[in-house]
Structures are given as structure tokens and as C-alpha cells.
Coordinates of C-alpha atoms and ligand atoms in Angstrom, one line a residue:
X280 CA 43.3 -52.2 -246.8
X281 CA 40.4 -50.3 -245.5
X282 CA 37.3 -50.5 -247.8
X283 CA 35.7 -54.1 -246.0
X284 CA 34.3 -54.9 -249.7
X285 CA 37.4 -54.8 -251.3
X286 CA 39.5 -56.7 -248.4
X287 CA 37.0 -59.2 -248.7
X288 CA 37.2 -60.1 -252.1
X289 CA 40.9 -59.3 -252.0
X290 CA 40.7 -62.2 -249.6
X291 CA 38.4 -63.9 -252.0
X292 CA 40.1 -63.9 -254.8
X293 CA 43.4 -65.3 -253.2
X294 CA 42.5 -68.1 -251.2
X295 CA 41.1 -68.8 -255.6
X296 CA 43.8 -68.9 -256.5
X297 CA 45.7 -70.9 -253.3
X298 CA 43.2 -73.7 -253.8
X299 CA 43.4 -73.9 -257.1
X300 CA 47.6 -75.1 -255.8
X301 CA 45.7 -77.2 -253.3
X302 CA 43.6 -79.0 -255.9
X303 CA 45.1 -78.5 -259.3
X304 CA 48.5 -78.3 -258.5
X305 CA 48.6 -81.3 -255.4
X306 CA 50.6 -79.4 -252.7
X307 CA 47.9 -79.6 -249.7
X308 CA 48.7 -76.3 -248.1
X309 CA 49.0 -73.0 -250.4
X310 CA 49.1 -69.8 -248.1
X311 CA 49.2 -66.0 -249.4
X312 CA 51.0 -63.3 -246.5
X313 CA 51.2 -59.9 -247.5
X314 CA 53.6 -57.2 -245.8
X315 CA 51.4 -55.0 -243.4
X316 CA 52.4 -50.9 -243.1
X317 CA 54.3 -52.7 -239.8
X318 CA 56.9 -54.6 -242.1
X319 CA 55.4 -57.7 -241.5
X320 CA 54.2 -60.9 -243.2
X321 CA 50.6 -61.1 -241.9
X322 CA 49.0 -64.3 -243.4
X323 CA 45.5 -63.3 -245.3
X324 CA 45.5 -65.9 -247.5
X325 CA 45.5 -70.1 -247.1
X326 CA 44.2 -73.3 -248.8
X327 CA 44.1 -76.0 -246.9
X328 CA 43.2 -78.9 -243.6
X329 CA 40.8 -76.8 -241.3
X330 CA 43.2 -77.2 -238.7
X331 CA 45.8 -75.6 -240.7
X332 CA 43.7 -72.4 -241.8
X333 CA 42.8 -72.2 -237.7
X334 CA 46.6 -72.2 -237.1
X335 CA 47.9 -69.7 -240.1
X336 CA 45.9 -67.3 -240.8
X337 CA 46.9 -64.4 -238.7
X338 CA 50.5 -65.5 -239.1
X339 CA 53.0 -62.8 -238.7
X340 CA 57.2 -63.2 -240.0
X341 CA 59.2 -60.7 -240.1
X342 CA 60.0 -59.2 -243.6
X343 CA 63.4 -59.5 -242.4
X344 CA 63.2 -63.6 -241.3
X345 CA 62.0 -64.4 -244.9
X346 CA 64.5 -62.0 -246.2
X347 CA 66.4 -64.4 -245.5
X348 CA 65.8 -67.5 -246.4
X349 CA 65.3 -66.2 -249.5
X350 CA 68.9 -65.6 -249.9
X351 CA 69.7 -68.9 -249.3
X352 CA 67.5 -70.2 -251.8
X353 CA 67.6 -72.0 -255.3
X354 CA 66.1 -70.4 -257.3
X355 CA 63.4 -71.4 -260.2
X356 CA 61.6 -69.0 -262.1
X357 CA 59.3 -67.1 -259.7
X358 CA 59.9 -69.7 -257.3
X359 CA 62.4 -70.1 -254.2
X360 CA 62.9 -73.3 -252.7
X361 CA 65.4 -74.5 -248.7
X362 CA 65.8 -77.2 -248.8
X363 CA 65.6 -78.2 -245.1
X364 CA 69.7 -78.5 -244.9
X365 CA 69.9 -74.2 -246.1
X366 CA 66.3 -73.4 -243.5
X367 CA 67.3 -71.1 -241.0
X368 CA 64.4 -69.4 -239.7
X369 CA 62.8 -70.2 -236.7
X370 CA 61.1 -73.2 -236.8
X371 CA 58.2 -71.5 -234.2
X372 CA 58.5 -69.0 -236.2
X373 CA 56.7 -71.0 -239.7
X374 CA 53.4 -71.1 -237.9
X375 CA 53.0 -74.3 -239.1
X376 CA 55.2 -77.8 -238.7
X377 CA 53.1 -80.7 -241.4
X378 CA 53.0 -84.1 -239.1
X379 CA 55.0 -86.4 -242.6
X380 CA 57.1 -88.7 -242.3
X381 CA 61.2 -88.0 -243.1
X382 CA 62.5 -90.1 -246.3
X383 CA 65.0 -91.5 -247.4
X384 CA 64.6 -90.5 -250.5
X385 CA 66.8 -87.7 -251.5
X386 CA 64.0 -86.3 -253.6
X387 CA 61.5 -86.5 -251.7
X388 CA 59.6 -83.4 -249.1
X389 CA 60.8 -83.0 -246.1
X390 CA 58.4 -82.0 -243.1
X391 CA 61.4 -79.0 -243.1
X392 CA 62.0 -78.2 -246.6
X393 CA 60.4 -74.6 -247.8
X394 CA 58.4 -73.6 -251.0
X395 CA 57.9 -70.0 -251.9
X396 CA 57.8 -67.5 -254.3
X397 CA 58.1 -63.6 -253.0
X398 CA 56.4 -60.8 -254.9
X399 CA 58.1 -57.6 -255.1
X400 CA 56.3 -54.6 -257.0
X401 CA 57.5 -52.0 -259.7
X402 CA 60.0 -50.6 -256.9
X403 CA 61.9 -54.0 -256.0
X404 CA 60.0 -53.8 -252.8
X405 CA 58.7 -56.9 -250.9
X406 CA 54.9 -56.6 -250.8
X407 CA 54.0 -60.4 -249.7
X408 CA 54.5 -64.0 -251.3
X409 CA 52.7 -67.9 -252.1
X410 CA 54.3 -71.0 -249.5
X411 CA 53.3 -73.7 -250.9
X412 CA 53.6 -77.3 -248.5
X413 CA 53.3 -81.2 -248.9
X414 CA 52.9 -81.9 -252.1
X415 CA 50.7 -84.5 -252.7
X416 CA 52.7 -87.2 -255.2
X417 CA 55.5 -86.2 -252.1
X418 CA 58.1 -85.2 -254.4
X419 CA 60.5 -82.7 -254.2
X420 CA 58.4 -79.9 -257.0
X421 CA 60.3 -81.2 -260.5
X422 CA 60.2 -79.0 -263.9
X423 CA 56.5 -79.7 -265.1
X424 CA 54.9 -78.8 -261.8
X425 CA 56.8 -75.3 -261.1
X426 CA 56.0 -74.0 -264.4
X427 CA 52.3 -75.3 -263.7
X428 CA 52.8 -74.0 -260.2
X429 CA 54.2 -70.1 -261.6
X430 CA 51.2 -69.8 -263.8
X431 CA 49.7 -69.4 -259.6
X432 CA 51.7 -67.3 -258.3
X433 CA 52.0 -64.6 -260.9
X434 CA 48.3 -64.6 -260.0
X435 CA 48.7 -63.9 -257.0
X436 CA 51.1 -61.9 -257.2
X437 CA 49.4 -59.3 -259.7
X438 CA 46.6 -59.5 -257.1
X439 CA 48.8 -58.6 -254.3
X440 CA 51.0 -55.6 -255.9
X441 CA 47.2 -54.4 -257.6
X442 CA 45.5 -54.0 -254.0
X443 CA 48.9 -52.3 -252.6
X444 CA 48.6 -49.6 -255.2
X445 CA 45.3 -49.4 -254.8
X446 CA 45.3 -49.4 -251.5
X447 CA 48.0 -46.6 -250.9
X448 CA 46.2 -44.6 -254.1
X449 CA 42.8 -44.2 -251.4
X450 CA 45.3 -42.9 -248.8
X451 CA 47.4 -41.0 -251.0
X452 CA 44.6 -39.0 -251.8
X453 CA 42.9 -39.5 -248.4
X454 CA 45.5 -37.2 -246.4
X455 CA 46.4 -35.0 -250.4
X456 CA 42.5 -34.4 -249.4
X457 CA 43.0 -33.9 -245.3
X458 CA 47.0 -31.7 -246.7
X459 CA 44.9 -29.5 -248.5
X460 CA 42.6 -28.7 -246.8
X461 CA 44.3 -27.7 -242.9
X462 CA 46.4 -25.3 -245.5
X463 CA 43.7 -23.2 -247.0
X464 CA 41.4 -23.2 -243.4
X465 CA 45.4 -22.3 -242.6
X466 CA 45.5 -18.9 -244.6
X467 CA 41.9 -18.3 -244.4
X468 CA 42.8 -18.1 -240.2
X469 CA 44.0 -15.9 -238.2
X470 CA 44.4 -16.6 -234.7
X471 CA 46.1 -20.3 -233.6
X472 CA 43.2 -21.2 -232.4
X473 CA 40.7 -21.9 -234.6
X474 CA 43.6 -22.4 -237.1
X475 CA 44.0 -25.9 -235.2
X476 CA 40.3 -26.3 -234.1
X477 CA 40.4 -26.9 -237.5
X478 CA 43.4 -28.6 -238.7
X479 CA 42.8 -30.8 -235.6
X480 CA 38.9 -31.3 -236.7
X481 CA 40.9 -32.1 -240.8
X482 CA 43.3 -33.8 -239.4
X483 CA 41.8 -36.9 -237.2
X484 CA 39.4 -37.5 -240.0
X485 CA 41.8 -37.5 -242.4
X486 CA 44.6 -39.5 -240.3
X487 CA 42.5 -42.0 -239.6
X488 CA 43.6 -41.1 -235.7
X489 CA 42.2 -40.6 -232.5
X490 CA 43.2 -36.9 -231.2
X491 CA 45.5 -34.6 -231.9
X492 CA 47.7 -32.2 -229.3
X493 CA 49.7 -29.4 -231.3
X494 CA 52.5 -28.3 -228.3
X495 CA 53.9 -24.4 -229.1
X496 CA 57.7 -23.6 -228.0
X497 CA 58.8 -20.4 -226.3
X498 CA 60.0 -18.2 -228.9
X499 CA 57.8 -15.0 -227.9
X500 CA 54.0 -14.6 -228.5
X501 CA 50.7 -15.0 -226.5
X502 CA 50.2 -19.4 -227.4
X503 CA 53.6 -20.2 -226.1
X504 CA 54.1 -23.2 -224.7
X505 CA 50.3 -24.8 -224.7
X506 CA 48.9 -27.8 -225.5
X507 CA 46.3 -27.8 -227.9
X508 CA 43.9 -31.2 -227.7
X509 CA 41.2 -32.1 -229.7
X510 CA 38.9 -31.8 -226.0
X511 CA 39.1 -28.6 -226.2
X512 CA 41.0 -28.6 -223.3
X513 CA 44.2 -27.4 -222.0
X514 CA 46.6 -30.6 -222.4
X515 CA 47.9 -31.1 -219.2
X516 CA 52.3 -32.7 -220.6
X517 CA 53.3 -33.7 -217.5
X518 CA 57.2 -31.3 -217.4
X519 CA 60.1 -34.7 -218.4
X520 CA 57.1 -35.7 -221.9
X521 CA 57.2 -31.9 -222.0
X522 CA 61.4 -32.0 -222.2
X523 CA 61.3 -35.3 -223.8
X524 CA 59.2 -34.0 -226.8
X525 CA 60.8 -30.3 -227.6
X526 CA 64.3 -32.1 -227.7
X527 CA 62.6 -34.6 -229.6
X528 CA 61.7 -32.5 -232.3
X529 CA 64.1 -30.0 -232.4
X530 CA 65.7 -33.5 -233.3
X531 CA 64.0 -34.1 -236.1
X532 CA 63.5 -31.3 -237.3
X533 CA 66.8 -30.7 -238.3
X534 CA 66.3 -34.3 -239.8
X535 CA 63.3 -33.7 -241.3
X536 CA 62.3 -36.7 -239.6
X537 CA 58.7 -38.2 -238.3
X538 CA 58.7 -40.5 -234.9
X539 CA 56.3 -43.2 -233.7
X540 CA 56.4 -44.1 -230.4
X541 CA 54.2 -47.4 -229.3
X542 CA 53.2 -49.5 -226.4
X543 CA 55.2 -52.0 -229.2
X544 CA 57.6 -50.0 -230.7
X545 CA 60.9 -47.6 -229.2
X546 CA 63.1 -45.3 -230.5
X547 CA 65.2 -45.7 -230.2
X548 CA 66.9 -42.0 -229.3
X549 CA 63.8 -42.5 -226.8
X550 CA 66.0 -44.2 -222.6
X551 CA 63.8 -47.1 -221.5
X552 CA 63.2 -45.6 -218.5
X553 CA 61.4 -42.1 -220.4
X554 CA 60.4 -44.5 -222.6
X555 CA 58.4 -47.0 -220.2
X556 CA 56.6 -43.2 -218.9
X557 CA 55.9 -42.5 -222.3
X558 CA 53.6 -45.7 -222.2
X559 CA 52.1 -44.6 -218.5
X560 CA 51.6 -41.9 -220.0
X561 CA 49.1 -42.6 -223.1
X562 CA 48.1 -45.8 -221.6
X563 CA 46.1 -42.8 -218.3
X564 CA 45.3 -41.2 -221.3
X565 CA 43.6 -43.8 -223.0
X566 CA 45.5 -43.8 -226.2
X567 CA 48.1 -46.7 -228.0
X568 CA 50.5 -45.4 -230.5
X569 CA 52.0 -41.7 -231.7
X570 CA 52.9 -40.1 -234.9
X571 CA 55.3 -37.6 -233.5
X572 CA 56.3 -35.0 -236.4
X573 CA 58.0 -31.3 -235.7
X574 CA 56.8 -27.4 -236.8
X575 CA 58.9 -25.1 -237.8
X576 CA 59.4 -23.1 -240.6
X577 CA 63.5 -22.4 -241.9
X578 CA 65.5 -23.3 -240.1
X579 CA 63.1 -22.7 -237.0
X580 CA 61.3 -25.6 -234.5
X581 CA 59.0 -24.3 -233.4
X582 CA 56.4 -26.7 -231.8
X583 CA 55.2 -30.4 -232.8
X584 CA 52.0 -32.4 -233.2
X585 CA 51.5 -35.5 -232.2
X586 CA 48.7 -37.9 -233.5
X587 CA 47.6 -40.8 -231.0
X588 CA 45.8 -43.8 -231.8
X589 CA 44.0 -46.5 -230.8
X590 CA 45.9 -50.2 -230.2
X591 CA 42.6 -51.5 -233.2
X592 CA 43.4 -48.0 -235.7
X593 CA 46.7 -50.1 -237.2
X594 CA 50.2 -48.9 -237.3
X595 CA 51.1 -45.6 -239.2
X596 CA 51.3 -45.8 -242.9
X597 CA 54.6 -44.1 -244.9
X598 CA 52.7 -42.3 -246.5
X599 CA 50.9 -40.8 -243.1
X600 CA 54.5 -40.2 -242.2
X601 CA 55.1 -38.0 -245.2
X602 CA 52.0 -36.2 -245.3
X603 CA 51.9 -35.5 -241.4
X604 CA 56.1 -34.0 -242.0
X605 CA 54.4 -31.1 -244.7
X606 CA 52.1 -30.5 -242.6
X607 CA 54.7 -29.3 -239.9
X608 CA 55.2 -27.0 -242.3
X609 CA 52.5 -25.8 -243.4
X610 CA 51.4 -24.8 -239.1
X611 CA 54.3 -23.9 -238.5
X612 CA 54.2 -21.1 -240.8
X613 CA 50.7 -20.3 -239.5
X614 CA 52.3 -20.4 -236.3
X615 CA 54.9 -17.6 -237.7
X616 CA 52.9 -15.7 -238.9
X617 CA 49.8 -15.3 -236.6
X618 CA 52.6 -14.3 -233.8
X619 CA 53.3 -11.3 -235.7
X620 CA 49.8 -10.6 -236.1
X621 CA 49.7 -10.1 -232.6
X622 CA 53.1 -9.2 -231.9
X623 CA 52.3 -6.3 -234.7
X624 CA 48.9 -5.6 -233.1
X625 CA 50.9 -5.5 -229.3
X626 CA 52.8 -3.0 -230.7
X627 CA 50.8 -1.2 -232.4
X628 CA 47.8 -0.7 -229.2
X629 CA 51.8 0.1 -227.1
X630 CA 51.5 3.1 -229.6
X631 CA 48.4 4.8 -229.8
X632 CA 49.3 4.7 -225.6
X633 CA 52.4 6.2 -225.9
X634 CA 51.3 8.7 -228.3
X635 CA 48.3 9.1 -227.0
X636 CA 50.6 10.0 -223.0
X637 CA 52.7 13.0 -225.3
X638 CA 49.5 14.6 -227.1
X639 CA 47.9 14.6 -223.3
X640 CA 51.7 15.7 -222.6
X641 CA 51.4 18.8 -224.7
X642 CA 48.5 19.8 -224.3
X643 CA 49.2 19.9 -220.8
X644 CA 52.5 21.9 -220.7
X645 CA 51.1 24.4 -223.3
X646 CA 48.0 25.3 -222.1
X647 CA 50.3 25.4 -218.6
X648 CA 52.5 28.3 -220.2
X649 CA 50.1 30.7 -222.4
X650 CA 49.0 32.2 -219.8
X651 CA 52.6 33.2 -217.5
X652 CA 53.4 33.6 -221.2
X653 CA 50.7 36.4 -221.1
X654 CA 51.2 37.7 -218.0
X655 CA 55.0 38.6 -218.8
X656 CA 54.3 40.0 -222.6
X657 CA 51.8 42.4 -220.5
X658 CA 54.8 43.7 -218.2
X659 CA 57.4 43.9 -220.9
X660 CA 54.6 46.8 -223.1
X661 CA 54.6 48.2 -219.2
X662 CA 58.1 48.2 -218.9
X663 CA 59.2 49.4 -222.7
X664 CA 56.3 52.2 -221.2
X665 CA 58.6 53.6 -218.1
X666 CA 59.7 57.1 -219.2
X667 CA 62.9 57.5 -218.6
X668 CA 64.8 54.1 -219.2
X669 CA 68.3 54.1 -220.3
X670 CA 69.1 52.5 -223.9
X671 CA 70.9 49.2 -222.7
X672 CA 67.5 48.8 -220.9
X673 CA 65.5 49.1 -223.6
X674 CA 67.3 46.8 -226.0
X675 CA 67.0 43.9 -223.1
X676 CA 63.4 45.0 -223.2
X677 CA 62.7 44.6 -226.4
X678 CA 65.1 41.3 -227.3
X679 CA 63.3 39.9 -223.9
X680 CA 59.6 40.9 -225.9
X681 CA 60.7 38.9 -228.8
X682 CA 61.9 35.7 -227.4
X683 CA 58.7 35.7 -225.5
X684 CA 56.6 35.9 -228.6
X685 CA 58.6 33.5 -230.7
X686 CA 57.4 31.1 -226.7
X687 CA 53.9 32.5 -227.5
X688 CA 54.6 31.5 -231.5
X689 CA 55.3 28.3 -230.2
X690 CA 52.3 27.0 -227.6
X691 CA 50.0 28.2 -229.8
X692 CA 51.2 25.4 -232.8
X693 CA 51.4 23.0 -229.8
X694 CA 47.7 24.1 -228.7
X695 CA 46.2 24.2 -231.9
X696 CA 48.4 20.6 -233.3
X697 CA 46.7 19.1 -229.7
X698 CA 43.3 20.2 -231.3
X699 CA 43.4 18.9 -235.1
X700 CA 45.1 15.5 -233.5
X701 CA 41.8 14.9 -230.8
X702 CA 39.9 12.6 -232.1
X703 CA 37.4 13.7 -229.6
X704 CA 37.1 17.3 -231.0
X705 CA 34.0 17.6 -233.6
X706 CA 35.3 19.2 -237.2
X707 CA 33.9 21.8 -237.6
X708 CA 31.4 22.2 -240.9
X709 CA 30.1 25.7 -241.3
X710 CA 30.9 27.8 -244.9
X711 CA 34.3 29.5 -245.3
X712 CA 34.7 32.0 -247.8
X713 CA 38.2 31.0 -248.9
X714 CA 39.1 34.7 -251.7
X715 CA 37.9 36.4 -248.2
X716 CA 41.0 34.3 -246.0
X717 CA 43.0 34.6 -248.1
X718 CA 42.7 38.2 -248.6
X719 CA 43.6 39.0 -244.7
X720 CA 46.1 36.5 -243.9
X721 CA 48.2 38.3 -247.6
X722 CA 47.6 41.4 -246.1
X723 CA 49.5 40.4 -242.4
X724 CA 52.3 39.5 -244.4
X725 CA 52.9 42.9 -246.4
X726 CA 54.8 43.8 -243.8
X727 CA 57.3 40.7 -244.0
X728 CA 56.8 40.1 -247.7
X729 CA 57.3 44.2 -248.3
X730 CA 60.7 43.9 -246.2
X731 CA 62.5 41.6 -248.1
X732 CA 60.7 42.6 -251.9
X733 CA 59.0 39.8 -251.5
X734 CA 56.1 40.0 -255.0
X735 CA 52.5 38.3 -254.0
X736 CA 50.6 37.0 -256.8
X737 CA 47.1 36.9 -256.3
X738 CA 45.3 34.8 -258.9
X739 CA 41.4 34.4 -257.2
X740 CA 38.2 34.2 -259.5
X741 CA 36.3 37.3 -258.9
X742 CA 32.8 35.2 -257.1
X743 CA 34.3 33.8 -253.2
X744 CA 35.4 30.6 -252.7
X745 CA 34.4 28.5 -249.7
X746 CA 35.0 25.3 -248.8
X747 CA 33.8 23.2 -245.2
X748 CA 35.4 23.3 -242.2
X749 CA 36.1 26.2 -239.5
X750 CA 37.2 29.4 -239.6
X751 CA 39.9 29.2 -237.7
X752 CA 42.0 26.5 -239.0
X753 CA 41.9 26.7 -242.6
X754 CA 43.4 30.7 -241.8
X755 CA 45.5 27.8 -239.8
X756 CA 46.8 25.8 -242.9
X757 CA 46.2 29.1 -245.5
X758 CA 49.1 31.3 -242.7
X759 CA 50.9 28.2 -243.0
X760 CA 51.6 27.6 -246.5
X761 CA 51.7 30.9 -247.7
X762 CA 54.7 31.8 -244.4
X763 CA 56.6 29.6 -245.5
X764 CA 56.9 30.7 -249.2
X765 CA 57.7 34.0 -247.5
X766 CA 60.2 32.1 -244.9
X767 CA 62.2 29.9 -247.0
X768 CA 62.1 32.6 -250.6
X769 CA 65.8 34.5 -251.8
X770 CA 64.4 38.7 -251.7
X771 CA 63.6 39.7 -254.8
X772 CA 61.2 36.3 -256.0
X773 CA 57.8 35.9 -256.6
X774 CA 55.2 33.5 -254.2
X775 CA 52.0 32.9 -256.7
X776 CA 48.8 32.1 -254.8
X777 CA 45.9 30.1 -256.6
X778 CA 42.8 29.7 -255.6
X779 CA 40.2 28.2 -257.5
X780 CA 37.0 25.9 -257.5
X781 CA 36.6 22.4 -259.3
X782 CA 34.0 20.3 -259.2
X783 CA 33.1 20.5 -255.3
X784 CA 36.4 20.8 -254.2
X785 CA 38.2 24.0 -253.7
X786 CA 41.6 23.9 -254.2
X787 CA 44.6 26.7 -252.8
X788 CA 47.8 26.8 -254.8
X789 CA 50.7 28.0 -253.6
X790 CA 54.1 28.6 -254.9
X791 CA 57.1 29.9 -254.8
X792 CA 61.1 30.2 -256.0
X793 CA 62.8 29.4 -253.1
X794 CA 65.4 26.7 -251.7
X795 CA 63.0 23.9 -252.3
X796 CA 62.6 20.2 -250.5
X797 CA 64.8 17.1 -251.4
X798 CA 62.8 13.8 -251.7
X799 CA 63.9 12.2 -248.6
X800 CA 62.9 14.9 -246.3
X801 CA 59.7 15.4 -248.7
X802 CA 59.2 11.5 -247.9
X803 CA 58.6 13.1 -243.7
X804 CA 57.7 16.6 -244.3
X805 CA 54.1 16.7 -242.8
X806 CA 55.7 14.6 -239.4
X807 CA 55.4 16.7 -235.6
X808 CA 59.0 18.8 -234.8
X809 CA 60.5 17.4 -238.3
X810 CA 62.6 20.4 -239.7
X811 CA 64.5 20.2 -242.9
X812 CA 68.2 18.3 -242.8
X813 CA 69.0 21.3 -245.8
X814 CA 71.3 23.5 -243.5
X815 CA 70.5 27.1 -245.2
X816 CA 66.8 25.6 -245.0
X817 CA 68.9 25.5 -240.7
X818 CA 69.5 28.5 -240.8
X819 CA 66.2 30.1 -240.6
X820 CA 64.1 29.1 -237.5
X821 CA 62.0 27.8 -237.2
X822 CA 59.6 24.7 -234.5
X823 CA 59.0 22.6 -237.7
X824 CA 55.4 22.0 -236.2
X825 CA 53.8 24.2 -239.6
X826 CA 53.3 21.5 -241.8
X827 CA 52.2 19.5 -239.3
X828 CA 49.5 21.4 -238.4
X829 CA 48.3 21.6 -241.8
X830 CA 48.3 18.4 -242.8
X831 CA 45.7 17.7 -239.8
X832 CA 43.7 20.5 -240.6
X833 CA 43.4 18.8 -244.0
X834 CA 42.8 15.6 -242.8
X835 CA 40.0 16.3 -240.6
X836 CA 38.0 17.9 -243.4
X837 CA 38.8 15.0 -245.2
X838 CA 41.2 17.2 -247.7
X839 CA 44.6 16.3 -249.9
X840 CA 47.6 18.3 -249.8
X841 CA 49.8 17.5 -252.3
X842 CA 53.8 18.9 -252.8
X843 CA 55.8 19.1 -256.3
X844 CA 59.7 20.3 -255.6
X845 CA 62.6 20.0 -255.5
X846 CA 65.6 21.0 -254.3
X847 CA 67.1 24.7 -255.0
X848 CA 63.6 24.4 -257.5
X849 CA 61.5 26.4 -255.8
X850 CA 58.1 24.2 -254.2
X851 CA 54.1 24.3 -255.2
X852 CA 52.4 23.4 -252.3
X853 CA 48.2 22.2 -253.3
X854 CA 45.4 21.8 -250.7
X855 CA 42.1 20.5 -251.7
X856 CA 39.2 21.1 -249.9
X857 CA 35.6 19.3 -249.7
X858 CA 33.2 22.5 -250.8
X859 CA 29.9 23.0 -252.0
X860 CA 29.3 21.2 -255.4
X861 CA 29.7 24.4 -258.4
X862 CA 26.4 24.6 -259.5
X863 CA 24.9 25.2 -255.8
Ligands
LIG29 P1 58.9 25.0 -239.7 O1 59.0 26.5 -241.3 O2 58.6 26.1 -238.7 O3 60.5 24.6 -239.6 P2 57.1 23.2 -241.2 O4 57.0 22.4 -240.5 O5 56.5 24.7 -241.7 O6 58.5 23.1 -240.4 O7 58.6 23.2 -242.4 C1 59.0 22.0 -242.0 C2 60.0 22.1 -242.9 O8 60.0 21.7 -244.1 C3 61.0 23.5 -243.1 O9 61.6 23.4 -241.9 C4 61.5 23.8 -244.0 O10 62.6 23.4 -243.9 C5 60.2 22.4 -245.2 N1 60.0 23.9 -245.3 C6 58.1 24.3 -244.8 N2 58.2 25.0 -246.5 C7 58.8 24.4 -247.3 C8 59.1 26.5 -248.3 N3 58.4 26.7 -249.3 N4 60.4 26.3 -249.0 C9 61.4 24.4 -249.0 N5 60.9 24.1 -247.4 C10 60.7 24.9 -247.0

């Protein structure tokens, strides 16, 4: 019982009842014992001579010894009588033996006769007992005296059970509070140090412990194999302790159990020699006992936690053992979450680095290719101007020129892509006349549209529609979208282009009646180098860079792009870009 005031009151009450037995019923001694956490009965109240009080108070007997006597006793209602002939308990374990004569009278009280009343709780667990010795009339109690006695032992029994229930309830409330605090914090913190630090403070207080160590096992994570100790430093665990700890934690996790080890208690599965070393280690760090619990999630044991106590801090109760097992589950889940977060952060970091390499590679290679390609194209033009070339040579030159022009296109696309993705290049905010830009784009596409008999329908207001951005960038957006609409449309079809101003947005819509794009392809459409999986589209040459460039540019100017399409249904791309508000 932790509350000193109620503990004293409890003892006084029991002493009063015991005095009633000695003075009013007629015994020289009456004692009340309660079952302590370590499973022993401890005498907490005695009525009788000074000498026997001194010897009996605080005396402890293992519950099994008393239980064996009870099993062997005569039942007198709530009382149990063990005549000395039947007594099996070691006399040394009795705590006090009266110094009285042994009589021949079969009804006379014998110094080794035992009379007691066990107290059981609602679950049938032994919680305490009252024992009486040396009746003042020297006789083994007859029915009348037993009836009188019965009243007193019932009172004492009620007091003991109520006190036990109260203490257990208070402990449960305290531990539930502790567990709740740990869980609350565990879900709010995102670093292990934070979670463990808080768990330590809360648990040491809640469990009335000296310290707490939390250890994590090797499952990947920066924390691997570390011991977070309550003194704020990484405790150096000797290798044999680390090995024994890990083995025990894994076993306990499978059994969903905890273990107690102290200078007085060796768990069965810890061999003598290892036990002695652990006790030495505990002594060296200044503690007496430890409550050891595994930490894990599902079938995986991820670590262990150890609560420690000094010798005067008492034993670990069943409620505490259950609570610490629960906390092992909560901290296990937190450990896993933080490790996953950590891994995610690391992967993101690696991906960013890789992406940086890729962009750098693309920028460097395309830059290096640009000049040689320009010079090859120049020489091809010169060659083509040469007189007297035979038709085969001219065809070869024309074919080379087409190849070079395609390569230059790709290099330009790559350069645009890396520029559009470069965060160090500041986005311009010029006011660009999209109406004029669109006219130019349509003009440039005319040779192709004419050749393929594609009708371009242009729908835009008379007054200019403007947007913020860089002219070349916005030109790319329109050129790529219109170019694709024409490229992926059949001959003799129509492409609709609409330009309008909606609030503070300029809106460009490009609708074709071409082959369309499946929803699976739509999900990846704007990624670098993505080309449709549709075989019909694959037959048309392309690099898969056009839409990636469009998306990067639109993002850069904080615009949006939308697509409505389905395979065989044509496609409509809509781009909205920031623009001056209509009345400006
Ligand atoms: P490219 O056209 O060079 O392959 P893009 O990035 O411009 O690269 O387009 C990616 C893919 O999206 C193309 O391979 C094509 O399959 C599909 N696509 C783009 N625009 C259209 C369109 N208007 N109609 C049908 N498919 C299109």
C-alpha cells in the first residue's frame, strides 16, 4: 500500500480487531497477515505480549506452506484448525511458538496446534489470514467460542480484501494513466529519441522505478543496437548481457510474457552462471531488480525494455507486469513507424541525388551535342549546294539532313527539359500575348496540316489574351500540344483550338479527334521519356519528352493542365495559366 495514511489506518483497524480476539474472545495472541506481491504472507498486525509482537510483526511465510496446512485442516466454518499431530509446516517457519505445558487432556490446546482463518477474494485467491494462539482457558475452542471468533475474523477478512482491492484499483488507475501518456506521446513524436525520452520520464514515475533502459535490435534503422537509458547516455551493455537480453526478449515476445530478475529471484531459463553475472552487473549499475519486457509488432520482436528498482522499492506486481507488456506493444509500433519514416527520408534523399545526376548528365550531353550537330547541318547544306552531284548522293545528303534535324530536335527538347526542371533558373513573369503566339504556332504547323488535310479551327476573342511567363516557354507549351494534336490525328480530321480568359486565368484548350489515350497511359503521360503503350501511337516517331516539358513549364508558372481522353475517343488538353484579372 503506497498511501502512508491509509496504510496506517489499515493496520490500526486490523490491530483493533485482533485485540477484540485476545481480550473479548480469549486468546493470548491474534495476528493478521496479508499476501504481498512476492507471494508471501506478511504479518501486519498483532495483539498480544510485547515479546510476541516483536517476533511476529513483519514475519513472512510462503503462501504454499500455509496453503498446505489449510488443505490438511479441519474446517470450522470460516476457521481452519490443524491439530499438532497433523501439522506439516516447519516449526521454524511459524514465527512464534508459545511456551506452554503439553497436557494429556485431548481437548487441551497444544503449543503446536494451529488455528487460522484464510481470507479469499472474489476470484478465490488467498489475500491474507488471521491466526490465533493460546486460548486463555487452555482448551481447544468449542462451538460457542468458535462462533464468537467467527465474527471477528469476518471483519478482519473484509478489511483485508477491501484494502487489497483498493490498492489494486489505485495501481491500475496509475498504470493506465502512464500507459495512456506513453501512447499519446508516441504517436505525436517523430524521432525515437523524443519518444523514448518521454517514455522514460513517464514510466519511471508511473512505475515507481529507478531507471528504464530501452534497447533496439538489428532490423535496419539508425537506432540499431542502441540502448536508450534514463540517464540520458547510451548505456554500455556487456556482450553477454546483450546476447542474453536479445534471446530472452525474442522468447518472451513469442510467449507474450515478461520476466523479473533480482538479487533474490532467478528466472528458470537463465542459467546459474549467467544469472550471477547479471546480478553483478545490476549491482555495478546500482540497482537490485529488473522487470524485463519485449518490444515488438506482430510476430517481430524489435527490442526490449527494462525497468529497474532498488531493493527498498518493492517487488513488481501483476498489474505492473501486464501494463509494461502493453507498453512494449505500443513502443514497438512506434519504433517500426519511425524506422519506416527514417527509411523513407533516406530513400527520398537518394532519389533526389540520383535525379540531380540525371539532370546534370542530360544537360551536359545535350549541350555538348548541340554545336557539332549545328556544324554537321551546315556542312550538309554546303554539300547539297555543290554542282554536279549524282541523284544517289543527293538522296543520301537529304536523308542525313533529316537525321541531323531530328537529332537537333531531340537535343533542343533535352535542353528545354533540363532548363524547365532547374530550380536555380528563376521563372520570368513577362506579360505574354497568347493570342499572337497561337497564331504563329498555327502558321508554323500549316505545311503539315495542309499536307494531311487537317482543318484547324481557331476560337479566340478579338482582344488579346495574355498570361504571365516567358515567351519561349509558353511557345513550347502551345507548340507541343498543337503538334501532338496534329501528329496523333488521322488525315481529314479537325483540331479545335480555343483561347479565353476566365477570371485571373488564361485558358487554352486543344481538342482533337485522334487515337486518344488510355487511362493507364494517362497516369504516366507527363513523365520524362514516356511514350504511349498503344501500338498505333508507337508507330509515329517521338521522344516522349514533349508533354514532360509542357508539364514542367506549366508547373513552373503555377498553372494547371488537365486531360480528358479515352482510347479511340480523341483528346482534350486544357491549360490554365496565371493572367492579369479581366478588368485590369
Ligand atoms: P512524343 O509525342 O514525342 O512521343 P509526348 O511527351 O509529346 O511525346 O507524348 C507522350 C505520349 O503521349 C505520346 O507517345 C503519345 O502516345 C501520347 N499523346 C500525346 N498527345 C497525344 C494526342 N493528342 N493524342 C493521342 N496521344 C497523344
